[in-house]
Tab-separated table of C-alpha atoms (C1' of nucleotides) in Angstrom:
chain	number	residue	atom	x	y	z
A	1	MET	CA	117.777	-90.448	-137.825
A	2	ALA	CA	117.090	-88.356	-140.874
A	3	TYR	CA	114.515	-85.890	-139.624
A	4	ARG	CA	114.180	-83.775	-136.590
A	5	GLU	CA	111.785	-80.954	-136.008
A	6	THR	CA	113.547	-77.703	-136.688
A	7	GLU	CA	112.824	-74.224	-135.413
A	8	LYS	CA	111.251	-73.157	-138.627
A	9	ILE	CA	108.776	-75.983	-138.500
A	10	GLN	CA	108.000	-75.368	-134.886
A	11	ALA	CA	107.245	-71.801	-135.725
A	12	ARG	CA	105.016	-72.804	-138.596
A	13	LYS	CA	103.161	-75.264	-136.447
A	14	ALA	CA	102.657	-72.725	-133.718
A	15	ASP	CA	101.411	-70.352	-136.347
A	16	THR	CA	98.940	-72.841	-137.745
A	17	LYS	CA	97.712	-73.697	-134.291
A	18	ALA	CA	97.164	-70.040	-133.601
A	19	LYS	CA	95.425	-69.665	-136.930
A	20	ILE	CA	93.053	-72.468	-136.034
A	21	LEU	CA	92.288	-70.940	-132.672
A	22	SER	CA	91.758	-67.609	-134.286
A	23	ALA	CA	89.421	-69.087	-136.839
A	24	ALA	CA	87.451	-70.770	-134.111
A	25	ARG	CA	87.286	-67.492	-132.245
A	26	GLN	CA	85.921	-65.702	-135.281
A	27	ILE	CA	83.222	-68.286	-135.656
A	28	ILE	CA	82.265	-68.017	-132.023
A	29	ALA	CA	82.161	-64.259	-132.179
A	30	LEU	CA	79.727	-64.511	-135.050
A	31	GLU	CA	77.610	-67.535	-134.257
A	32	GLY	CA	78.581	-68.766	-130.824
A	33	PHE	CA	79.702	-72.282	-130.040
A	34	GLY	CA	76.682	-73.598	-131.877
A	35	GLY	CA	78.261	-72.688	-135.177
A	36	LEU	CA	81.626	-74.107	-134.344
A	37	THR	CA	82.161	-77.383	-136.165
A	38	MET	CA	85.532	-78.857	-136.970
A	39	ALA	CA	84.802	-78.554	-140.661
A	40	ALA	CA	83.790	-74.916	-140.395
A	41	ALA	CA	86.811	-74.004	-138.320
A	42	ALA	CA	89.094	-75.836	-140.741
A	43	LYS	CA	87.662	-73.978	-143.669
A	44	GLN	CA	87.961	-70.648	-141.928
A	45	ALA	CA	91.545	-71.411	-140.954
A	46	GLY	CA	92.378	-72.548	-144.456
A	47	VAL	CA	93.369	-76.098	-143.563
A	48	ALA	CA	91.836	-79.484	-144.183
A	49	THR	CA	89.471	-81.030	-141.690
A	50	GLY	CA	91.958	-83.769	-140.998
A	51	SER	CA	94.676	-81.282	-140.188
A	52	MET	CA	92.668	-80.047	-137.255
A	53	TYR	CA	93.538	-83.290	-135.562
A	54	ARG	CA	97.265	-82.722	-135.960
A	55	TYR	CA	96.848	-79.735	-133.681
A	56	PHE	CA	94.108	-80.744	-131.322
A	57	PRO	CA	93.364	-84.327	-130.373
A	58	ASN	CA	89.638	-83.701	-130.585
A	59	LYS	CA	87.012	-81.051	-130.661
A	60	ILE	CA	86.668	-80.816	-126.915
A	61	GLU	CA	90.329	-79.920	-126.554
A	62	LEU	CA	90.006	-77.255	-129.193
A	63	CYS	CA	86.985	-75.784	-127.501
A	64	THR	CA	88.648	-75.968	-124.138
A	65	ALA	CA	91.735	-74.189	-125.380
A	66	LEU	CA	89.629	-71.505	-126.948
A	67	PHE	CA	87.455	-71.139	-123.917
A	68	ARG	CA	90.498	-70.778	-121.710
A	69	GLN	CA	92.085	-68.252	-123.970
A	70	LEU	CA	89.050	-66.037	-124.094
A	71	SER	CA	87.962	-66.402	-120.490
A	72	GLY	CA	91.534	-66.007	-119.361
A	73	ARG	CA	91.730	-62.608	-120.969
A	74	GLU	CA	88.633	-61.465	-119.179
A	75	VAL	CA	89.831	-62.663	-115.839
A	76	ASP	CA	93.210	-61.040	-116.422
A	77	GLU	CA	91.420	-57.818	-117.055
A	78	MET	CA	89.786	-58.085	-113.643
A	79	ARG	CA	93.082	-59.026	-112.047
A	80	ALA	CA	94.694	-55.976	-113.513
A	81	ILE	CA	92.084	-53.801	-111.886
A	82	ALA	CA	92.515	-55.592	-108.589
A	83	LYS	CA	96.230	-54.769	-108.688
A	84	LEU	CA	95.687	-51.048	-109.155
A	85	ASP	CA	95.928	-49.944	-105.538
A	86	LEU	CA	92.486	-48.393	-105.425
A	87	ARG	CA	90.027	-48.269	-102.619
A	88	PRO	CA	88.214	-51.610	-102.717
A	89	ALA	CA	84.902	-49.970	-103.548
A	90	GLU	CA	86.453	-48.156	-106.460
A	91	ALA	CA	88.115	-51.336	-107.661
A	92	LEU	CA	84.864	-53.279	-107.632
A	93	ALA	CA	83.031	-50.526	-109.418
A	94	ARG	CA	85.678	-50.557	-112.097
A	95	CYS	CA	85.331	-54.279	-112.430
A	96	CYS	CA	81.632	-53.788	-113.026
A	97	PHE	CA	82.166	-51.213	-115.689
A	98	ASN	CA	84.974	-52.988	-117.396
A	99	PHE	CA	83.170	-56.296	-117.434
A	100	THR	CA	79.957	-54.830	-118.764
A	101	GLN	CA	81.775	-52.728	-121.254
A	102	ARG	CA	83.782	-55.573	-122.674
A	103	ALA	CA	80.754	-57.839	-122.774
A	104	PHE	CA	78.891	-55.489	-125.084
A	105	ARG	CA	81.950	-54.961	-127.197
A	106	ALA	CA	81.705	-58.608	-128.315
A	107	PRO	CA	78.202	-59.577	-127.329
A	108	VAL	CA	77.796	-62.884	-129.105
A	109	GLN	CA	81.145	-64.115	-127.914
A	110	SER	CA	80.395	-62.991	-124.392
A	111	TYR	CA	77.080	-64.692	-124.404
A	112	ALA	CA	78.740	-67.838	-125.660
A	113	LEU	CA	81.273	-67.756	-122.839
A	114	MET	CA	78.794	-66.865	-120.160
A	115	ALA	CA	75.719	-68.843	-120.925
A	116	GLU	CA	75.536	-70.626	-124.222
A	117	PRO	CA	74.869	-74.328	-124.091
A	118	LEU	CA	78.146	-76.125	-124.411
A	119	ASP	CA	79.434	-79.594	-124.477
A	120	PRO	CA	79.066	-80.794	-120.889
A	121	ALA	CA	82.797	-81.324	-120.721
A	122	LEU	CA	83.187	-77.599	-121.170
A	123	GLU	CA	80.774	-76.765	-118.450
A	124	MET	CA	83.482	-77.633	-116.003
A	125	GLU	CA	85.694	-74.999	-117.553
A	126	ARG	CA	82.981	-72.482	-117.135
A	127	LEU	CA	82.727	-73.267	-113.468
A	128	ILE	CA	86.483	-72.977	-113.149
A	129	TYR	CA	86.495	-69.536	-114.684
A	130	ARG	CA	83.581	-68.367	-112.639
A	131	ARG	CA	85.632	-69.467	-109.709
A	132	ALA	CA	88.565	-67.475	-111.032
A	133	TYR	CA	86.489	-64.338	-111.328
A	134	ALA	CA	85.213	-64.966	-107.844
A	135	GLU	CA	88.730	-65.238	-106.475
A	136	VAL	CA	89.636	-61.845	-107.788
A	137	TYR	CA	86.533	-60.341	-106.283
A	138	GLN	CA	87.102	-62.192	-103.051
A	139	CYS	CA	90.519	-60.667	-102.765
A	140	ILE	CA	89.112	-57.179	-103.234
A	141	ILE	CA	86.300	-57.878	-100.816
A	142	GLU	CA	88.675	-59.061	-98.138
A	143	ARG	CA	90.768	-55.962	-98.498
A	144	GLY	CA	87.594	-53.954	-98.154
A	145	ILE	CA	86.567	-55.764	-95.027
A	146	GLU	CA	89.971	-55.299	-93.452
A	147	ALA	CA	89.950	-51.639	-94.321
A	148	GLY	CA	86.530	-51.334	-92.723
A	149	ASP	CA	85.047	-50.207	-96.043
A	150	PHE	CA	82.794	-53.262	-96.253
A	151	GLU	CA	80.984	-54.986	-93.479
A	152	GLU	CA	82.116	-58.330	-92.155
A	153	LEU	CA	80.593	-61.104	-94.191
A	154	ASP	CA	81.403	-64.398	-95.804
A	155	SER	CA	83.747	-63.186	-98.510
A	156	HIS	CA	83.584	-66.436	-100.406
A	157	THR	CA	79.839	-66.406	-100.858
A	158	ALA	CA	79.921	-62.683	-101.434
A	159	SER	CA	82.400	-63.056	-104.255
A	160	LEU	CA	80.213	-65.623	-105.974
A	161	ALA	CA	77.193	-63.418	-105.516
A	162	VAL	CA	79.100	-60.622	-107.188
A	163	VAL	CA	79.816	-62.886	-110.127
A	164	GLY	CA	76.097	-63.527	-110.379
A	165	MET	CA	75.173	-59.906	-109.967
A	166	LEU	CA	77.511	-58.865	-112.722
A	167	ALA	CA	76.525	-61.545	-115.161
A	168	GLU	CA	72.816	-62.065	-114.808
A	169	PRO	CA	71.552	-58.623	-115.768
A	170	LEU	CA	73.641	-58.783	-118.946
A	171	LEU	CA	72.239	-62.057	-120.168
A	172	ALA	CA	68.954	-60.941	-121.631
A	173	PRO	CA	70.419	-58.037	-123.607
A	174	LEU	CA	73.368	-60.128	-124.741
A	175	HIS	CA	71.043	-62.848	-125.867
A	176	GLN	CA	69.396	-60.358	-128.154
A	177	PHE	CA	72.611	-60.020	-130.041
A	178	TYR	CA	73.130	-63.730	-130.000
A	179	SER	CA	69.773	-64.344	-131.564
A	180	GLY	CA	70.167	-61.615	-134.091
A	181	GLU	CA	67.805	-58.947	-132.825
A	182	SER	CA	70.383	-56.459	-131.727
A	183	GLU	CA	69.030	-53.229	-130.400
A	184	PRO	CA	70.945	-50.224	-129.221
A	185	PHE	CA	71.619	-50.709	-125.564
A	186	ASP	CA	72.835	-48.356	-122.873
A	187	SER	CA	75.399	-50.484	-121.149
A	188	ARG	CA	76.695	-47.563	-119.133
A	189	LYS	CA	73.464	-47.074	-117.297
A	190	LEU	CA	73.277	-50.757	-116.614
A	191	ALA	CA	76.814	-50.848	-115.257
A	192	LEU	CA	75.995	-47.958	-112.978
A	193	SER	CA	73.006	-49.744	-111.485
A	194	ILE	CA	74.921	-52.941	-111.071
A	195	SER	CA	77.893	-51.389	-109.392
A	196	ARG	CA	75.654	-49.707	-106.907
A	197	LEU	CA	73.905	-52.962	-106.065
A	198	CYS	CA	77.246	-54.618	-105.822
A	199	LEU	CA	78.708	-52.138	-103.380
A	200	ASN	CA	75.487	-52.050	-101.398
A	201	SER	CA	75.522	-55.794	-101.015
A	202	LEU	CA	78.885	-55.592	-99.290
A	203	GLY	CA	77.669	-52.892	-96.996
A	204	SER	CA	79.902	-50.282	-98.575
A	205	LYS	CA	79.150	-46.761	-97.525
A	206	ALA	CA	81.158	-45.394	-100.428
A	207	GLN	CA	78.970	-43.399	-102.772
A	208	LEU	CA	80.971	-42.965	-105.920
A	209	LYS	CA	79.622	-40.037	-107.788
A	210	ASN	CA	78.086	-40.421	-111.155
A	211	GLN	CA	80.883	-38.319	-112.466
A	212	ASP	CA	83.461	-40.842	-111.463
A	213	PHE	CA	81.712	-43.513	-113.407
A	214	ASP	CA	81.465	-41.396	-116.476
A	215	GLU	CA	85.150	-40.753	-116.527
A	216	GLN	CA	85.966	-44.306	-115.931
A	217	PHE	CA	83.593	-45.356	-118.603
A	218	ASN	CA	85.346	-43.173	-121.103
A	219	GLU	CA	88.682	-44.454	-120.031
A	220	TYR	CA	87.711	-47.931	-121.064
A	221	ALA	CA	85.533	-47.009	-124.009
B	1	MET	CA	31.930	-92.225	-138.831
B	2	ALA	CA	32.531	-95.140	-136.577
B	3	TYR	CA	34.963	-93.759	-134.082
B	4	ARG	CA	35.139	-90.678	-131.986
B	5	GLU	CA	37.386	-89.943	-129.105
B	6	THR	CA	35.565	-90.729	-125.916
B	7	GLU	CA	36.158	-89.449	-122.411
B	8	LYS	CA	37.784	-92.630	-121.301
B	9	ILE	CA	40.344	-92.412	-124.036
B	10	GLN	CA	40.991	-88.763	-123.401
B	11	ALA	CA	41.668	-89.620	-119.821
B	12	ARG	CA	44.024	-92.406	-120.773
B	13	LYS	CA	45.870	-90.190	-123.181
B	14	ALA	CA	46.237	-87.506	-120.591
B	15	ASP	CA	47.500	-90.133	-118.247
B	16	THR	CA	50.056	-91.444	-120.688
B	17	LYS	CA	51.225	-87.950	-121.456
B	18	ALA	CA	51.676	-87.341	-117.764
B	19	LYS	CA	53.481	-90.633	-117.432
B	20	ILE	CA	55.889	-89.625	-120.152
B	21	LEU	CA	56.556	-86.284	-118.536
B	22	SER	CA	57.038	-87.972	-115.225
B	23	ALA	CA	59.474	-90.451	-116.708
B	24	ALA	CA	61.424	-87.637	-118.282
B	25	ARG	CA	61.474	-85.859	-114.968
B	26	GLN	CA	62.843	-88.899	-113.216
B	27	ILE	CA	65.625	-89.162	-115.743
B	28	ILE	CA	66.492	-85.523	-115.360
B	29	ALA	CA	66.522	-85.782	-111.609
B	30	LEU	CA	69.026	-88.574	-111.887
B	31	GLU	CA	71.193	-87.654	-114.835
B	32	GLY	CA	70.188	-84.214	-115.981
B	33	PHE	CA	69.108	-83.372	-119.507
B	34	GLY	CA	72.195	-85.099	-120.807
B	35	GLY	CA	70.681	-88.468	-120.008
B	36	LEU	CA	67.318	-87.669	-121.489
B	37	THR	CA	66.879	-89.429	-124.813
B	38	MET	CA	63.573	-90.253	-126.395
B	39	ALA	CA	64.348	-93.948	-126.143
B	40	ALA	CA	65.278	-93.751	-122.475
B	41	ALA	CA	62.211	-91.744	-121.596
B	42	ALA	CA	60.009	-94.160	-123.530
B	43	LYS	CA	61.450	-97.115	-121.708
B	44	GLN	CA	61.042	-95.452	-118.341
B	45	ALA	CA	57.461	-94.527	-119.176
B	46	GLY	CA	56.722	-98.011	-120.422
B	47	VAL	CA	55.791	-97.046	-123.956
B	48	ALA	CA	57.413	-97.554	-127.322
B	49	THR	CA	59.769	-94.989	-128.760
B	50	GLY	CA	57.347	-94.265	-131.534
B	51	SER	CA	54.545	-93.566	-129.084
B	52	MET	CA	56.475	-90.620	-127.750
B	53	TYR	CA	55.650	-88.878	-130.970
B	54	ARG	CA	51.930	-89.355	-130.492
B	55	TYR	CA	52.226	-87.150	-127.442
B	56	PHE	CA	54.962	-84.712	-128.326
B	57	PRO	CA	55.756	-83.681	-131.870
B	58	ASN	CA	59.473	-83.841	-131.165
B	59	LYS	CA	62.026	-83.936	-128.450
B	60	ILE	CA	62.284	-80.191	-128.119
B	61	GLU	CA	58.599	-79.929	-127.311
B	62	LEU	CA	58.910	-82.620	-124.700
B	63	CYS	CA	61.869	-80.893	-123.110
B	64	THR	CA	60.134	-77.568	-123.244
B	65	ALA	CA	57.028	-78.934	-121.576
B	66	LEU	CA	59.110	-80.523	-118.879
B	67	PHE	CA	61.200	-77.441	-118.378
B	68	ARG	CA	58.095	-75.317	-118.050
B	69	GLN	CA	56.499	-77.688	-115.627
B	70	LEU	CA	59.492	-77.803	-113.335
B	71	SER	CA	60.500	-74.174	-113.568
B	72	GLY	CA	56.898	-73.135	-113.238
B	73	ARG	CA	56.661	-74.831	-109.890
B	74	GLU	CA	59.689	-73.019	-108.626
B	75	VAL	CA	58.436	-69.661	-109.748
B	76	ASP	CA	55.049	-70.373	-108.228
B	77	GLU	CA	56.783	-71.061	-104.980
B	78	MET	CA	58.343	-67.617	-105.113
B	79	ARG	CA	55.019	-66.064	-106.074
B	80	ALA	CA	53.374	-67.661	-103.104
B	81	ILE	CA	55.906	-66.044	-100.825
B	82	ALA	CA	55.449	-62.701	-102.518
B	83	LYS	CA	51.730	-62.905	-101.789
B	84	LEU	CA	52.191	-63.487	-98.075
B	85	ASP	CA	51.850	-59.913	-96.865
B	86	LEU	CA	55.250	-59.776	-95.232
B	87	ARG	CA	57.641	-56.919	-94.958
B	88	PRO	CA	59.532	-56.869	-98.252
B	89	ALA	CA	62.815	-57.696	-96.558
B	90	GLU	CA	61.312	-60.700	-94.886
B	91	ALA	CA	59.737	-61.820	-98.132
B	92	LEU	CA	63.016	-61.654	-99.988
B	93	ALA	CA	64.832	-63.502	-97.255
B	94	ARG	CA	62.244	-66.222	-97.428
B	95	CYS	CA	62.677	-66.426	-101.144
B	96	CYS	CA	66.385	-66.955	-100.589
B	97	PHE	CA	65.863	-69.713	-98.120
B	98	ASN	CA	63.131	-71.415	-100.001
B	99	PHE	CA	65.004	-71.303	-103.277
B	100	THR	CA	68.218	-72.612	-101.777
B	101	GLN	CA	66.411	-75.223	-99.791
B	102	ARG	CA	64.503	-76.581	-102.728
B	103	ALA	CA	67.566	-76.554	-104.918
B	104	PHE	CA	69.439	-78.876	-102.609
B	105	ARG	CA	66.416	-81.074	-102.210
B	106	ALA	CA	66.762	-82.076	-105.865
B	107	PRO	CA	70.260	-80.979	-106.738
B	108	VAL	CA	70.784	-82.655	-110.074
B	109	GLN	CA	67.436	-81.492	-111.348
B	110	SER	CA	68.085	-77.989	-110.103
B	111	TYR	CA	71.437	-77.872	-111.734
B	112	ALA	CA	69.855	-79.084	-114.935
B	113	LEU	CA	67.268	-76.330	-114.838
B	114	MET	CA	69.656	-73.609	-113.818
B	115	ALA	CA	72.798	-74.238	-115.751
B	116	GLU	CA	73.097	-77.491	-117.610
B	117	PRO	CA	73.842	-77.205	-121.284
B	118	LEU	CA	70.617	-77.559	-123.181
B	119	ASP	CA	69.423	-77.550	-126.668
B	120	PRO	CA	69.705	-73.929	-127.762
B	121	ALA	CA	65.976	-73.849	-128.345
B	122	LEU	CA	65.523	-74.414	-124.645
B	123	GLU	CA	67.876	-71.649	-123.690
B	124	MET	CA	65.118	-69.255	-124.562
B	125	GLU	CA	62.884	-70.933	-122.017
B	126	ARG	CA	65.543	-70.515	-119.422
B	127	LEU	CA	65.719	-66.822	-120.103
B	128	ILE	CA	61.976	-66.591	-119.887
B	129	TYR	CA	61.910	-68.231	-116.498
B	130	ARG	CA	64.745	-66.144	-115.205
B	131	ARG	CA	62.647	-63.251	-116.275
B	132	ALA	CA	59.700	-64.681	-114.376
B	133	TYR	CA	61.717	-65.024	-111.195
B	134	ALA	CA	62.927	-61.498	-111.693
B	135	GLU	CA	59.398	-60.215	-112.007
B	136	VAL	CA	58.442	-61.656	-108.671
B	137	TYR	CA	61.461	-60.106	-107.045
B	138	GLN	CA	60.858	-56.837	-108.815
B	139	CYS	CA	57.409	-56.675	-107.351
B	140	ILE	CA	58.742	-57.225	-103.856
B	141	ILE	CA	61.521	-54.731	-104.411
B	142	GLU	CA	59.118	-52.066	-105.561
B	143	ARG	CA	56.957	-52.581	-102.536
B	144	GLY	CA	60.078	-52.230	-100.428
B	145	ILE	CA	61.077	-49.021	-102.113
B	146	GLU	CA	57.633	-47.533	-101.680
B	147	ALA	CA	57.600	-48.517	-98.055
B	148	GLY	CA	60.963	-46.862	-97.616
B	149	ASP	CA	62.504	-50.179	-96.574
B	150	PHE	CA	64.811	-50.237	-99.563
B	151	GLU	CA	66.625	-47.377	-101.174
B	152	GLU	CA	65.521	-45.968	-104.495
B	153	LEU	CA	67.143	-47.874	-107.300
B	154	ASP	CA	66.453	-49.397	-110.667
B	155	SER	CA	64.141	-52.195	-109.588
B	156	HIS	CA	64.428	-53.985	-112.888
B	157	THR	CA	68.170	-54.360	-112.790
B	158	ALA	CA	68.024	-55.056	-109.088
B	159	SER	CA	65.612	-57.909	-109.604
B	160	LEU	CA	67.890	-59.496	-112.176
B	161	ALA	CA	70.844	-59.054	-109.891
B	162	VAL	CA	68.917	-60.855	-107.185
B	163	VAL	CA	68.322	-63.733	-109.565
B	164	GLY	CA	72.053	-63.878	-110.129
B	165	MET	CA	72.907	-63.562	-106.483
B	166	LEU	CA	70.588	-66.395	-105.572
B	167	ALA	CA	71.693	-68.736	-108.299
B	168	GLU	CA	75.409	-68.271	-108.722
B	169	PRO	CA	76.627	-69.320	-105.296
B	170	LEU	CA	74.619	-72.538	-105.596
B	171	LEU	CA	76.112	-73.627	-108.873
B	172	ALA	CA	79.398	-75.061	-107.721
B	173	PRO	CA	77.931	-77.143	-104.916
B	174	LEU	CA	75.042	-78.268	-107.088
B	175	HIS	CA	77.451	-79.272	-109.792
B	176	GLN	CA	79.098	-81.603	-107.332
B	177	PHE	CA	75.924	-83.562	-107.125
B	178	TYR	CA	75.471	-83.437	-110.843
B	179	SER	CA	78.899	-84.883	-111.436
B	180	GLY	CA	78.489	-87.506	-108.802
B	181	GLU	CA	80.747	-86.285	-106.021
B	182	SER	CA	78.085	-85.317	-103.579
B	183	GLU	CA	79.324	-84.070	-100.269
B	184	PRO	CA	77.300	-83.015	-97.286
B	185	PHE	CA	76.587	-79.364	-97.686
B	186	ASP	CA	75.270	-76.772	-95.279
B	187	SER	CA	72.710	-75.042	-97.406
B	188	ARG	CA	71.319	-73.153	-94.448
B	189	LYS	CA	74.497	-71.263	-93.824
B	190	LEU	CA	74.734	-70.466	-97.486
B	191	ALA	CA	71.171	-69.177	-97.611
B	192	LEU	CA	71.889	-66.975	-94.636
B	193	SER	CA	74.883	-65.357	-96.314
B	194	ILE	CA	73.029	-64.895	-99.538
B	195	SER	CA	69.987	-63.322	-97.982
B	196	ARG	CA	72.141	-60.838	-96.176
B	197	LEU	CA	73.927	-59.860	-99.386
B	198	CYS	CA	70.617	-59.631	-101.101
B	199	LEU	CA	69.042	-57.307	-98.576
B	200	ASN	CA	72.208	-55.266	-98.364
B	201	SER	CA	72.261	-54.771	-102.095
B	202	LEU	CA	68.855	-53.143	-101.904
B	203	GLY	CA	69.953	-50.901	-99.096
B	204	SER	CA	67.702	-52.609	-96.603
B	205	LYS	CA	68.342	-51.668	-93.023
B	206	ALA	CA	66.393	-54.656	-91.784
B	207	GLN	CA	68.593	-57.015	-89.835
B	208	LEU	CA	66.691	-60.221	-89.531
B	209	LYS	CA	68.023	-62.169	-86.623
B	210	ASN	CA	69.630	-65.496	-87.077
B	211	GLN	CA	66.808	-66.928	-85.072
B	212	ASP	CA	64.260	-65.918	-87.624
B	213	PHE	CA	66.078	-67.756	-90.305
B	214	ASP	CA	66.364	-70.872	-88.263
B	215	GLU	CA	62.656	-71.008	-87.729
B	216	GLN	CA	61.930	-70.321	-91.272
B	217	PHE	CA	64.377	-72.921	-92.367
B	218	ASN	CA	62.616	-75.514	-90.312
B	219	GLU	CA	59.330	-74.482	-91.660
B	220	TYR	CA	60.425	-75.404	-95.132
B	221	ALA	CA	62.621	-78.331	-94.217
C	1	DA	C1'	29.957	-108.597	-135.928
C	2	DG	C1'	31.958	-105.400	-139.370
C	3	DA	C1'	33.696	-101.081	-140.567
C	4	DT	C1'	36.361	-97.165	-139.288
C	5	DA	C1'	39.699	-94.439	-136.988
C	6	DA	C1'	42.960	-94.025	-133.719
C	7	DA	C1'	46.688	-95.422	-130.765
C	8	DG	C1'	50.772	-98.429	-130.024
C	9	DT	C1'	54.946	-100.552	-131.721
C	10	DG	C1'	59.987	-100.883	-132.560
C	11	DA	C1'	63.073	-101.857	-136.198
C	12	DA	C1'	64.800	-99.224	-140.005
C	13	DT	C1'	66.085	-94.807	-141.640
C	14	DC	C1'	68.160	-90.211	-141.440
C	15	DA	C1'	70.883	-86.344	-140.126
C	16	DT	C1'	74.628	-84.353	-138.138
C	17	DG	C1'	79.062	-83.856	-137.384
C	18	DA	C1'	83.215	-85.855	-135.203
C	19	DT	C1'	86.953	-88.787	-136.311
C	20	DT	C1'	89.912	-91.826	-139.141
C	21	DC	C1'	92.997	-93.200	-142.690
C	22	DA	C1'	95.511	-94.263	-146.884
C	23	DC	C1'	97.972	-91.496	-149.545
C	24	DA	C1'	100.436	-87.373	-151.348
C	25	DC	C1'	103.692	-84.052	-150.192
C	26	DC	C1'	107.268	-81.676	-147.649
C	27	DT	C1'	111.862	-81.358	-144.499
C	28	DT	C1'	115.790	-82.939	-142.671
C	29	DT	C1'	119.878	-85.462	-142.460
C	30	DA	C1'	123.667	-88.455	-144.105
D	1	DT	C1'	119.662	-87.436	-153.725
D	2	DA	C1'	117.774	-91.239	-151.039
D	3	DA	C1'	115.929	-92.614	-146.725
D	4	DA	C1'	113.248	-91.373	-142.737
D	5	DG	C1'	109.811	-89.154	-140.456
D	6	DG	C1'	106.904	-85.942	-140.336
D	7	DT	C1'	102.735	-82.877	-142.085
D	8	DG	C1'	98.529	-82.010	-145.036
D	9	DT	C1'	94.462	-83.813	-147.235
D	10	DG	C1'	89.453	-84.713	-147.661
D	11	DA	C1'	86.531	-88.443	-148.760
D	12	DA	C1'	84.864	-92.335	-146.253
D	13	DT	C1'	83.537	-94.097	-141.871
D	14	DC	C1'	81.327	-94.049	-137.331
D	15	DA	C1'	78.485	-92.912	-133.525
D	16	DT	C1'	74.649	-91.063	-131.584
D	17	DG	C1'	70.187	-90.427	-131.200
D	18	DA	C1'	66.029	-88.287	-133.279
D	19	DT	C1'	62.403	-89.414	-136.327
D	20	DT	C1'	59.607	-92.237	-139.454
D	21	DC	C1'	56.554	-95.772	-141.009
D	22	DA	C1'	54.338	-100.099	-142.208
D	23	DC	C1'	52.008	-102.801	-139.354
D	24	DT	C1'	49.361	-104.519	-135.232
D	25	DT	C1'	46.144	-103.793	-131.722
D	26	DT	C1'	42.381	-101.386	-129.532
D	27	DA	C1'	38.226	-98.577	-129.215
D	28	DT	C1'	33.887	-96.823	-131.074
D	29	DC	C1'	29.894	-96.879	-133.542
D	30	DT	C1'	26.057	-98.929	-136.477
DNA sequence: AGATAAAGTGAATCATGATTCACACCTTTA
DNA sequence: TAAAGGTGTGAATCATGATTCACTTTATCT
């Protein structure tokens, strides 16, 4: 045996893998999954097309890894809010604001993750992450029900509905960015409307004041 | 000039065009857009591949026509409910039930229309139809606000949120059908939860009794 | 019937983009 | 430094499926 992978090489490989993922991310942020070809990603990462296959067995795996990385971050963000020991209504409202906020920070990428046509194999991933979002919300909702802040309802369905409520109103404006016709957009106002609908749907009596939202908005801005 | 299109031919052409659309629809209902190739649709319709292009300039146009036909029906269904001169809360609840009901009647097709990865060109159509659904809901919502049945809120955002609330909780179960693992599913219970969330979100005080939903469900079953 | 203009056909062609592969080039170990 | 076992390369290959086109058949009109 005259060769064994050494630390240095492992590090380099990890680095290259990260570079590839990063390149793919850049492409997605600019053009969505539609612009992501193996050749383009290779070029952007500064490696040969063939090298891509030393790091990912095929394109699907690359896309999956990327999708998980990006969606994972978003879900983690929600989880972090859920951990904060806030009143459930406050927590959900923050989720609304944070989600909306972040979506418009990287609109094309967000659109790609949320709604862009993907390889069918990836659609499963999307469902999995929607489920993950829903679980976070479900947890908050259940706390709210226990605390008597929300009315008794099917927390599972409610959590999915919240996912829909948060995402759907963003799609049209995000698509604008995706298709190039970006216009200035007041995401704060939108988030405010959505969070109200969201809390209403759960039967929350909490009426967070506008002020609260403003502060929170700035906190995450 | 020794040839001019006659009525008979026009009728036949219209018929063939319809046959092609119908064939495409059958394929979609069974396998989603993923299974829809020009060759497959031609075979199903009983025409040659090349003939497809006498009726549709390209695949996108065919898909678009089909998408419009199918989505149009669904939206019309909602419009019909909106016209019924019901209390806004009742109208919205019916929309919930009808939408859910119809979705599970043709689950693969519904999934295809709602969420399946499509050619990007079609994604625009999807947005347009989401918008159309939203407009129907917006109309109902505004009536509800005027009547004092709903609280004052941004009816535009609310209508989009309703679209999301109605669609999102259906996706996972519909996907089951799409990917082959169909399981018996209680769509009635789901519709009940959703309609409650929906009305809540608008600040409706109306509490439709379970009974009402049961009847309505049967009406559309 | 003969001329004209479509409509119908399906095998061949194209386009796109993922994937492979034979070869060059490093790293490690003895 | 030679052998062994990677890693890197990018042009060539493949797969899929849309689209074309030269040709056949059908319909209409004089």
